[in-house]
CSV table of N, CA and C and ligand atoms in Angstrom, one decimal:
chain,number,residue,atom,x,y,z
A,1,MET,N,162.1,-137.2,67.4
A,1,MET,CA,163.3,-136.5,66.9
A,1,MET,C,164.5,-136.9,67.8
A,2,ASN,N,165.6,-137.3,67.2
A,2,ASN,CA,166.7,-137.7,68.1
A,2,ASN,C,167.4,-136.5,68.5
A,3,ASP,N,168.3,-136.7,69.5
A,3,ASP,CA,169.0,-135.5,70.2
A,3,ASP,C,169.8,-134.7,69.2
A,4,SER,N,170.5,-135.4,68.3
A,4,SER,CA,171.4,-134.6,67.4
A,4,SER,C,170.6,-133.8,66.5
A,5,LEU,N,169.4,-134.3,66.1
A,5,LEU,CA,168.6,-133.5,65.2
A,5,LEU,C,168.0,-132.3,65.9
A,6,LYS,N,167.7,-132.5,67.2
A,6,LYS,CA,167.1,-131.5,68.1
A,6,LYS,C,168.2,-130.3,68.2
A,7,ASP,N,169.4,-130.7,68.4
A,7,ASP,CA,170.5,-129.7,68.6
A,7,ASP,C,170.7,-129.0,67.3
A,8,LEU,N,170.6,-129.7,66.2
A,8,LEU,CA,170.8,-129.1,64.8
A,8,LEU,C,169.7,-128.1,64.6
A,9,TYR,N,168.5,-128.5,64.9
A,9,TYR,CA,167.3,-127.7,64.7
A,9,TYR,C,167.5,-126.3,65.5
A,10,ARG,N,167.9,-126.5,66.7
A,10,ARG,CA,168.0,-125.2,67.5
A,10,ARG,C,169.1,-124.4,67.0
A,11,ASP,N,170.3,-125.0,66.7
A,11,ASP,CA,171.5,-124.2,66.3
A,11,ASP,C,171.2,-123.6,64.9
A,12,VAL,N,170.6,-124.3,64.0
A,12,VAL,CA,170.4,-123.8,62.7
A,12,VAL,C,169.4,-122.6,62.7
A,13,ILE,N,168.3,-122.8,63.5
A,13,ILE,CA,167.3,-121.7,63.5
A,13,ILE,C,167.9,-120.5,64.1
A,14,VAL,N,168.6,-120.6,65.2
A,14,VAL,CA,169.2,-119.5,65.9
A,14,VAL,C,170.2,-118.8,65.0
A,15,ASP,N,171.1,-119.6,64.4
A,15,ASP,CA,172.1,-119.0,63.5
A,15,ASP,C,171.5,-118.2,62.3
A,16,HIS,N,170.6,-118.9,61.6
A,16,HIS,CA,170.0,-118.3,60.4
A,16,HIS,C,169.0,-117.2,60.7
A,17,ASN,N,168.5,-117.2,61.9
A,17,ASN,CA,167.6,-116.0,62.2
A,17,ASN,C,168.4,-114.8,62.6
A,18,ARG,N,169.5,-115.1,63.3
A,18,ARG,CA,170.4,-114.0,63.7
A,18,ARG,C,171.1,-113.3,62.5
A,19,ALA,N,171.5,-114.2,61.6
A,19,ALA,CA,172.3,-113.7,60.4
A,19,ALA,C,171.7,-114.3,59.2
A,20,PRO,N,170.6,-113.9,58.7
A,20,PRO,CA,169.9,-114.5,57.5
A,20,PRO,C,170.8,-114.3,56.3
A,21,ARG,N,171.0,-115.4,55.5
A,21,ARG,CA,171.8,-115.3,54.3
A,21,ARG,C,170.9,-114.8,53.2
A,22,ASN,N,171.5,-114.1,52.3
A,22,ASN,CA,170.8,-113.6,51.1
A,22,ASN,C,169.6,-112.7,51.4
A,23,PHE,N,169.7,-112.0,52.5
A,23,PHE,CA,168.6,-111.1,52.9
A,23,PHE,C,168.7,-109.8,52.3
A,24,ARG,N,168.2,-109.7,51.1
A,24,ARG,CA,168.4,-108.5,50.3
A,24,ARG,C,167.4,-108.5,49.1
A,25,LYS,N,167.2,-107.4,48.5
A,25,LYS,CA,166.4,-107.3,47.3
A,25,LYS,C,167.3,-107.6,46.1
A,26,ILE,N,166.8,-108.2,45.0
A,26,ILE,CA,167.5,-108.3,43.7
A,26,ILE,C,166.9,-107.3,42.8
A,27,PRO,N,167.5,-106.1,42.6
A,27,PRO,CA,166.8,-105.0,41.8
A,27,PRO,C,166.3,-105.5,40.5
A,28,ASP,N,167.1,-106.3,39.8
A,28,ASP,CA,166.7,-106.7,38.4
A,28,ASP,C,166.2,-108.2,38.4
A,29,ALA,N,165.5,-108.6,39.5
A,29,ALA,CA,165.0,-110.0,39.6
A,29,ALA,C,164.1,-110.3,38.5
A,30,ASP,N,164.1,-111.5,38.0
A,30,ASP,CA,163.2,-112.0,37.0
A,30,ASP,C,161.9,-112.4,37.6
A,31,ARG,N,161.9,-112.8,38.9
A,31,ARG,CA,160.7,-113.2,39.6
A,31,ARG,C,160.8,-112.6,41.0
A,32,CYS,N,159.6,-112.1,41.4
A,32,CYS,CA,159.5,-111.5,42.7
A,32,CYS,C,158.1,-111.8,43.3
A,33,VAL,N,158.1,-112.7,44.3
A,33,VAL,CA,156.7,-113.1,44.7
A,33,VAL,C,156.7,-113.0,46.2
A,34,GLU,N,155.5,-112.5,46.7
A,34,GLU,CA,155.3,-112.2,48.1
A,34,GLU,C,154.5,-113.4,48.7
A,35,GLY,N,154.9,-113.9,49.9
A,35,GLY,CA,154.2,-114.9,50.5
A,35,GLY,C,153.8,-114.4,51.9
A,36,PHE,N,152.6,-114.8,52.4
A,36,PHE,CA,152.1,-114.4,53.7
A,36,PHE,C,151.5,-115.6,54.4
A,37,ASN,N,151.9,-115.7,55.7
A,37,ASN,CA,151.3,-116.7,56.5
A,37,ASN,C,150.5,-116.1,57.6
A,38,PRO,N,149.2,-116.0,57.4
A,38,PRO,CA,148.3,-115.3,58.3
A,38,PRO,C,148.3,-115.9,59.7
A,39,LEU,N,148.6,-117.1,59.9
A,39,LEU,CA,148.5,-117.8,61.2
A,39,LEU,C,149.6,-117.2,62.1
A,40,CYS,N,150.7,-116.7,61.6
A,40,CYS,CA,151.8,-116.2,62.4
A,40,CYS,C,152.1,-114.8,62.1
A,41,GLY,N,151.7,-114.3,60.9
A,41,GLY,CA,152.0,-112.9,60.5
A,41,GLY,C,153.3,-112.8,59.7
A,42,ASP,N,153.9,-114.0,59.3
A,42,ASP,CA,155.1,-114.0,58.5
A,42,ASP,C,154.9,-113.4,57.1
A,43,LYS,N,155.7,-112.6,56.7
A,43,LYS,CA,155.6,-112.0,55.3
A,43,LYS,C,156.9,-111.9,54.7
A,44,LEU,N,157.1,-112.7,53.6
A,44,LEU,CA,158.4,-112.7,52.9
A,44,LEU,C,158.2,-112.5,51.4
A,45,THR,N,159.2,-111.9,50.9
A,45,THR,CA,159.3,-111.7,49.4
A,45,THR,C,160.5,-112.5,48.9
A,46,VAL,N,160.3,-113.4,47.9
A,46,VAL,CA,161.4,-114.2,47.4
A,46,VAL,C,161.7,-113.6,46.0
A,47,TYR,N,163.0,-113.4,45.8
A,47,TYR,CA,163.5,-112.9,44.5
A,47,TYR,C,164.3,-114.0,43.8
A,48,LEU,N,164.1,-114.1,42.5
A,48,LEU,CA,164.8,-115.0,41.7
A,48,LEU,C,165.4,-114.3,40.5
A,49,LYS,N,166.7,-114.6,40.2
A,49,LYS,CA,167.3,-114.2,39.0
A,49,LYS,C,167.6,-115.4,38.2
A,50,LEU,N,167.1,-115.4,37.0
A,50,LEU,CA,167.3,-116.6,36.2
A,50,LEU,C,168.3,-116.4,35.1
A,51,ASP,N,169.1,-117.4,34.8
A,51,ASP,CA,170.0,-117.4,33.7
A,51,ASP,C,169.7,-118.7,32.9
A,52,GLY,N,168.8,-118.6,32.0
A,52,GLY,CA,168.3,-119.8,31.3
A,52,GLY,C,167.5,-120.6,32.3
A,53,GLU,N,167.9,-121.8,32.5
A,53,GLU,CA,167.2,-122.7,33.4
A,53,GLU,C,167.9,-122.7,34.8
A,54,THR,N,168.9,-121.8,35.0
A,54,THR,CA,169.6,-121.8,36.2
A,54,THR,C,169.2,-120.6,37.1
A,55,LEU,N,169.1,-120.9,38.4
A,55,LEU,CA,168.8,-119.9,39.4
A,55,LEU,C,170.1,-119.2,39.7
A,56,SER,N,170.4,-118.2,39.0
A,56,SER,CA,171.8,-117.6,39.2
A,56,SER,C,171.8,-116.8,40.5
A,57,ASP,N,170.7,-116.3,41.0
A,57,ASP,CA,170.7,-115.6,42.3
A,57,ASP,C,169.3,-115.8,42.9
A,58,VAL,N,169.3,-116.0,44.2
A,58,VAL,CA,168.1,-116.2,45.0
A,58,VAL,C,168.2,-115.4,46.3
A,59,SER,N,167.2,-114.6,46.6
A,59,SER,CA,167.3,-113.8,47.8
A,59,SER,C,165.9,-113.7,48.4
A,60,PHE,N,165.8,-113.1,49.6
A,60,PHE,CA,164.5,-112.8,50.2
A,60,PHE,C,164.6,-111.6,51.1
A,61,GLU,N,163.4,-111.1,51.4
A,61,GLU,CA,163.3,-110.0,52.3
A,61,GLU,C,162.0,-110.1,53.0
A,62,GLY,N,161.8,-109.4,54.1
A,62,GLY,CA,160.6,-109.5,54.8
A,62,GLY,C,160.8,-109.6,56.3
A,63,SER,N,159.7,-109.9,57.0
A,63,SER,CA,159.7,-110.0,58.4
A,63,SER,C,158.9,-111.2,58.8
A,64,GLY,N,159.3,-111.9,59.8
A,64,GLY,CA,158.6,-113.1,60.3
A,64,GLY,C,159.3,-113.6,61.5
A,65,CYS,N,158.7,-114.7,62.0
A,65,CYS,CA,159.3,-115.4,63.2
A,65,CYS,C,160.6,-116.0,62.8
A,66,ALA,N,161.3,-116.5,63.8
A,66,ALA,CA,162.7,-117.1,63.6
A,66,ALA,C,162.6,-118.3,62.6
A,67,ILE,N,161.6,-119.1,62.7
A,67,ILE,CA,161.5,-120.3,61.9
A,67,ILE,C,161.3,-119.9,60.4
A,68,SER,N,160.4,-118.9,60.1
A,68,SER,CA,160.2,-118.5,58.7
A,68,SER,C,161.4,-117.9,58.1
A,69,VAL,N,162.1,-117.1,58.9
A,69,VAL,CA,163.3,-116.4,58.4
A,69,VAL,C,164.5,-117.4,58.2
A,70,ALA,N,164.6,-118.3,59.2
A,70,ALA,CA,165.7,-119.3,59.1
A,70,ALA,C,165.4,-120.2,57.9
A,71,SER,N,164.2,-120.6,57.7
A,71,SER,CA,163.9,-121.5,56.6
A,71,SER,C,164.2,-120.8,55.2
A,72,ALA,N,163.8,-119.6,55.1
A,72,ALA,CA,164.1,-118.8,53.9
A,72,ALA,C,165.6,-118.6,53.6
A,73,SER,N,166.3,-118.4,54.7
A,73,SER,CA,167.7,-118.2,54.6
A,73,SER,C,168.4,-119.5,54.1
A,74,LEU,N,168.0,-120.6,54.7
A,74,LEU,CA,168.5,-121.9,54.3
A,74,LEU,C,168.2,-122.2,52.8
A,75,MET,N,167.0,-121.8,52.5
A,75,MET,CA,166.5,-122.1,51.1
A,75,MET,C,167.3,-121.3,50.1
A,76,THR,N,167.5,-120.0,50.3
A,76,THR,CA,168.2,-119.2,49.3
A,76,THR,C,169.7,-119.7,49.2
A,77,GLU,N,170.3,-120.1,50.4
A,77,GLU,CA,171.6,-120.5,50.4
A,77,GLU,C,171.8,-121.8,49.6
A,78,ARG,N,170.7,-122.6,49.7
A,78,ARG,CA,170.8,-123.9,49.0
A,78,ARG,C,170.5,-123.9,47.5
A,79,LEU,N,169.7,-122.9,47.1
A,79,LEU,CA,169.2,-122.9,45.7
A,79,LEU,C,170.1,-122.2,44.7
A,80,LYS,N,170.9,-121.3,45.2
A,80,LYS,CA,171.7,-120.5,44.3
A,80,LYS,C,172.6,-121.4,43.4
A,81,GLY,N,172.4,-121.3,42.1
A,81,GLY,CA,173.2,-122.1,41.2
A,81,GLY,C,172.5,-123.4,40.7
A,82,LYS,N,171.4,-123.7,41.4
A,82,LYS,CA,170.7,-124.9,41.0
A,82,LYS,C,169.8,-124.6,39.8
A,83,THR,N,169.3,-125.7,39.1
A,83,THR,CA,168.4,-125.5,38.0
A,83,THR,C,166.9,-125.4,38.5
A,84,ARG,N,166.1,-124.9,37.6
A,84,ARG,CA,164.6,-124.9,38.0
A,84,ARG,C,164.1,-126.2,38.4
A,85,ALA,N,164.5,-127.3,37.6
A,85,ALA,CA,164.0,-128.6,37.9
A,85,ALA,C,164.5,-129.1,39.3
A,86,GLU,N,165.8,-128.8,39.6
A,86,GLU,CA,166.3,-129.1,40.9
A,86,GLU,C,165.5,-128.4,42.0
A,87,ALA,N,165.2,-127.1,41.8
A,87,ALA,CA,164.5,-126.3,42.8
A,87,ALA,C,163.1,-126.9,43.0
A,88,GLU,N,162.4,-127.3,41.9
A,88,GLU,CA,161.1,-128.0,42.0
A,88,GLU,C,161.2,-129.3,42.8
A,89,GLN,N,162.2,-130.0,42.6
A,89,GLN,CA,162.4,-131.3,43.2
A,89,GLN,C,162.6,-131.0,44.7
A,90,LEU,N,163.4,-130.0,45.0
A,90,LEU,CA,163.7,-129.7,46.4
A,90,LEU,C,162.4,-129.2,47.1
A,91,PHE,N,161.6,-128.5,46.4
A,91,PHE,CA,160.3,-128.1,47.0
A,91,PHE,C,159.5,-129.4,47.5
A,92,ASP,N,159.4,-130.4,46.6
A,92,ASP,CA,158.7,-131.6,46.9
A,92,ASP,C,159.3,-132.3,48.1
A,93,THR,N,160.7,-132.4,48.1
A,93,THR,CA,161.4,-133.0,49.2
A,93,THR,C,161.1,-132.3,50.5
A,94,MET,N,161.2,-131.0,50.5
A,94,MET,CA,160.9,-130.2,51.7
A,94,MET,C,159.5,-130.2,52.2
A,95,HIS,N,158.6,-130.3,51.2
A,95,HIS,CA,157.2,-130.4,51.5
A,95,HIS,C,156.9,-131.6,52.3
A,96,ASP,N,157.5,-132.7,51.8
A,96,ASP,CA,157.3,-134.0,52.6
A,96,ASP,C,158.0,-133.9,53.9
A,97,LEU,N,159.2,-133.4,53.9
A,97,LEU,CA,160.0,-133.3,55.2
A,97,LEU,C,159.2,-132.6,56.3
A,98,LEU,N,158.5,-131.5,55.9
A,98,LEU,CA,157.8,-130.7,56.8
A,98,LEU,C,156.5,-131.2,57.2
A,99,THR,N,155.8,-132.0,56.4
A,99,THR,CA,154.5,-132.4,56.7
A,99,THR,C,154.3,-133.9,56.9
A,100,ARG,N,155.2,-134.7,56.5
A,100,ARG,CA,155.0,-136.1,56.7
A,100,ARG,C,155.9,-136.7,57.8
A,101,ALA,N,155.3,-137.2,58.8
A,101,ALA,CA,156.0,-137.7,60.0
A,101,ALA,C,157.0,-138.8,59.6
A,102,ASP,N,156.7,-139.5,58.5
A,102,ASP,CA,157.6,-140.7,58.1
A,102,ASP,C,158.6,-140.3,57.1
A,103,ALA,N,158.7,-139.0,56.7
A,103,ALA,CA,159.7,-138.6,55.7
A,103,ALA,C,161.1,-138.7,56.4
A,104,PRO,N,162.1,-139.3,55.7
A,104,PRO,CA,163.4,-139.4,56.4
A,104,PRO,C,164.0,-138.0,56.5
A,105,ALA,N,164.5,-137.7,57.7
A,105,ALA,CA,165.0,-136.4,58.0
A,105,ALA,C,166.5,-136.4,58.0
A,106,ASP,N,167.1,-137.6,57.8
A,106,ASP,CA,168.6,-137.7,57.9
A,106,ASP,C,169.2,-137.9,56.5
A,107,ALA,N,168.4,-137.7,55.5
A,107,ALA,CA,168.9,-137.8,54.1
A,107,ALA,C,170.2,-137.0,54.0
A,108,GLU,N,171.3,-137.7,53.6
A,108,GLU,CA,172.6,-137.0,53.5
A,108,GLU,C,172.6,-135.7,52.7
A,109,ASP,N,171.9,-135.8,51.6
A,109,ASP,CA,172.0,-134.6,50.7
A,109,ASP,C,171.2,-133.4,51.2
A,110,LEU,N,170.4,-133.5,52.2
A,110,LEU,CA,169.7,-132.4,52.7
A,110,LEU,C,170.5,-131.5,53.5
A,111,GLY,N,171.6,-132.0,54.2
A,111,GLY,CA,172.4,-131.1,55.0
A,111,GLY,C,171.6,-130.4,56.1
A,112,LYS,N,171.9,-129.1,56.2
A,112,LYS,CA,171.2,-128.3,57.3
A,112,LYS,C,169.7,-128.3,57.1
A,113,LEU,N,169.3,-128.4,55.9
A,113,LEU,CA,167.8,-128.4,55.6
A,113,LEU,C,167.1,-129.4,56.5
A,114,ALA,N,167.8,-130.5,56.7
A,114,ALA,CA,167.2,-131.6,57.5
A,114,ALA,C,166.7,-131.1,58.9
A,115,ALA,N,167.4,-130.1,59.4
A,115,ALA,CA,167.0,-129.5,60.7
A,115,ALA,C,165.6,-129.0,60.7
A,116,LEU,N,165.1,-128.6,59.6
A,116,LEU,CA,163.7,-128.0,59.5
A,116,LEU,C,162.7,-129.1,59.8
A,117,SER,N,163.0,-130.3,59.7
A,117,SER,CA,162.1,-131.4,60.1
A,117,SER,C,161.7,-131.3,61.5
A,118,GLY,N,162.4,-130.5,62.3
A,118,GLY,CA,162.1,-130.3,63.7
A,118,GLY,C,160.8,-129.7,63.9
A,119,VAL,N,160.3,-128.9,63.0
A,119,VAL,CA,159.0,-128.3,63.1
A,119,VAL,C,157.8,-129.3,63.2
A,120,ARG,N,158.1,-130.5,62.8
A,120,ARG,CA,157.0,-131.5,62.9
A,120,ARG,C,156.6,-131.7,64.3
A,121,GLU,N,157.4,-131.4,65.2
A,121,GLU,CA,157.1,-131.5,66.6
A,121,GLU,C,156.2,-130.3,67.1
A,122,PHE,N,156.1,-129.3,66.2
A,122,PHE,CA,155.3,-128.1,66.6
A,122,PHE,C,154.4,-127.8,65.4
A,123,PRO,N,153.3,-128.5,65.3
A,123,PRO,CA,152.4,-128.4,64.1
A,123,PRO,C,152.0,-127.0,63.8
A,124,SER,N,151.9,-126.2,64.8
A,124,SER,CA,151.4,-124.8,64.4
A,124,SER,C,152.5,-124.0,63.7
A,125,ARG,N,153.8,-124.5,63.7
A,125,ARG,CA,154.8,-123.8,63.1
A,125,ARG,C,155.2,-124.3,61.7
A,126,VAL,N,154.5,-125.4,61.3
A,126,VAL,CA,154.8,-125.9,60.0
A,126,VAL,C,154.6,-124.9,58.8
A,127,LYS,N,153.6,-124.1,59.0
A,127,LYS,CA,153.4,-123.1,57.9
A,127,LYS,C,154.4,-122.0,57.9
A,128,CYS,N,155.0,-121.8,59.1
A,128,CYS,CA,156.1,-120.8,59.1
A,128,CYS,C,157.3,-121.3,58.3
A,129,ALA,N,157.6,-122.6,58.5
A,129,ALA,CA,158.8,-123.2,57.8
A,129,ALA,C,158.5,-123.4,56.3
A,130,SER,N,157.2,-123.6,56.0
A,130,SER,CA,156.9,-123.9,54.6
A,130,SER,C,156.6,-122.7,53.7
A,131,LEU,N,156.4,-121.5,54.4
A,131,LEU,CA,156.1,-120.3,53.7
A,131,LEU,C,157.0,-120.0,52.5
A,132,CYS,N,158.3,-119.9,52.8
A,132,CYS,CA,159.2,-119.5,51.7
A,132,CYS,C,159.2,-120.5,50.6
A,133,TRP,N,159.0,-121.8,50.9
A,133,TRP,CA,159.0,-122.8,49.9
A,133,TRP,C,157.8,-122.7,49.0
A,134,HIS,N,156.6,-122.4,49.5
A,134,HIS,CA,155.5,-122.2,48.7
A,134,HIS,C,155.6,-120.9,47.9
A,135,THR,N,156.3,-119.9,48.5
A,135,THR,CA,156.5,-118.7,47.7
A,135,THR,C,157.5,-118.9,46.6
A,136,LEU,N,158.5,-119.7,46.8
A,136,LEU,CA,159.4,-120.1,45.8
A,136,LEU,C,158.7,-120.8,44.6
A,137,LYS,N,157.8,-121.8,45.0
A,137,LYS,CA,157.1,-122.5,44.0
A,137,LYS,C,156.3,-121.5,43.1
A,138,GLY,N,155.6,-120.6,43.8
A,138,GLY,CA,154.9,-119.6,43.0
A,138,GLY,C,155.8,-118.8,42.1
A,139,ALA,N,157.0,-118.5,42.6
A,139,ALA,CA,157.9,-117.7,41.8
A,139,ALA,C,158.4,-118.5,40.6
A,140,LEU,N,158.6,-119.8,40.8
A,140,LEU,CA,159.1,-120.7,39.7
A,140,LEU,C,158.0,-120.9,38.6
A,141,GLN,N,156.8,-120.9,39.1
A,141,GLN,CA,155.7,-121.2,38.1
A,141,GLN,C,155.1,-119.9,37.5
A,142,GLY,N,155.3,-118.8,38.2
A,142,GLY,CA,154.8,-117.5,37.7
A,142,GLY,C,155.6,-117.1,36.4
A,143,ASP,N,155.1,-116.2,35.6
A,143,ASP,CA,155.8,-115.8,34.4
A,143,ASP,C,156.0,-114.3,34.4
A,144,GLY,N,156.3,-113.7,35.5
A,144,GLY,CA,156.5,-112.3,35.4
A,144,GLY,C,157.0,-111.9,36.8
A,145,ALA,N,157.2,-110.6,36.9
A,145,ALA,CA,157.8,-110.1,38.2
A,145,ALA,C,156.6,-109.6,39.1
A,146,LYS,N,155.4,-109.8,38.6
A,146,LYS,CA,154.3,-109.3,39.4
A,146,LYS,C,154.1,-110.1,40.6
A,147,PRO,N,154.0,-109.5,41.8
A,147,PRO,CA,153.8,-110.3,43.0
A,147,PRO,C,152.4,-111.0,43.0
A,148,ILE,N,152.4,-112.2,43.4
A,148,ILE,CA,151.2,-112.9,43.5
A,148,ILE,C,151.0,-113.5,44.9
A,149,SER,N,149.8,-113.8,45.3
A,149,SER,CA,149.7,-114.3,46.6
A,149,SER,C,149.8,-115.8,46.6
A,150,THR,N,150.3,-116.4,47.7
A,150,THR,CA,150.4,-117.8,47.8
A,150,THR,C,149.3,-118.4,48.5
A,151,GLU,N,148.4,-117.6,49.0
A,151,GLU,CA,147.3,-118.1,49.8
A,151,GLU,C,146.1,-118.4,48.9
B,201,ZN,ZN1,156.0,-117.8,61.8
């Protein structure tokens, strides 16, 4: 990881953990899915409000380590207003980014999300960063508000 990415990683994680974006419940959410990472104890609930194919609102709640919270914060910030197809595509991109050493981390369109590639240096934290994304995937594919497990 180059120095600028290292700085970005540290700054983004600190910032989004201290002040998580969209950290709230959506009372009339169309989807609400809970994700749990037993390796670390991270527990997050992702809420989706759908307007047709558009994610009109995305939020999360829960407790976890700085990386899991920052990742969820970045995710919700990024997904609001996107379509389901775009969200699925972003899941694939992020999955590669977090798990494949050769995935490009400087892709322009990733913005701050590129910082999350920093967890590749800490393999035990990959599941922290990917928890919210797997939870999102479950929420996109589920067809009700009933919480389901991602494990
Ligand atoms: Zn964690």
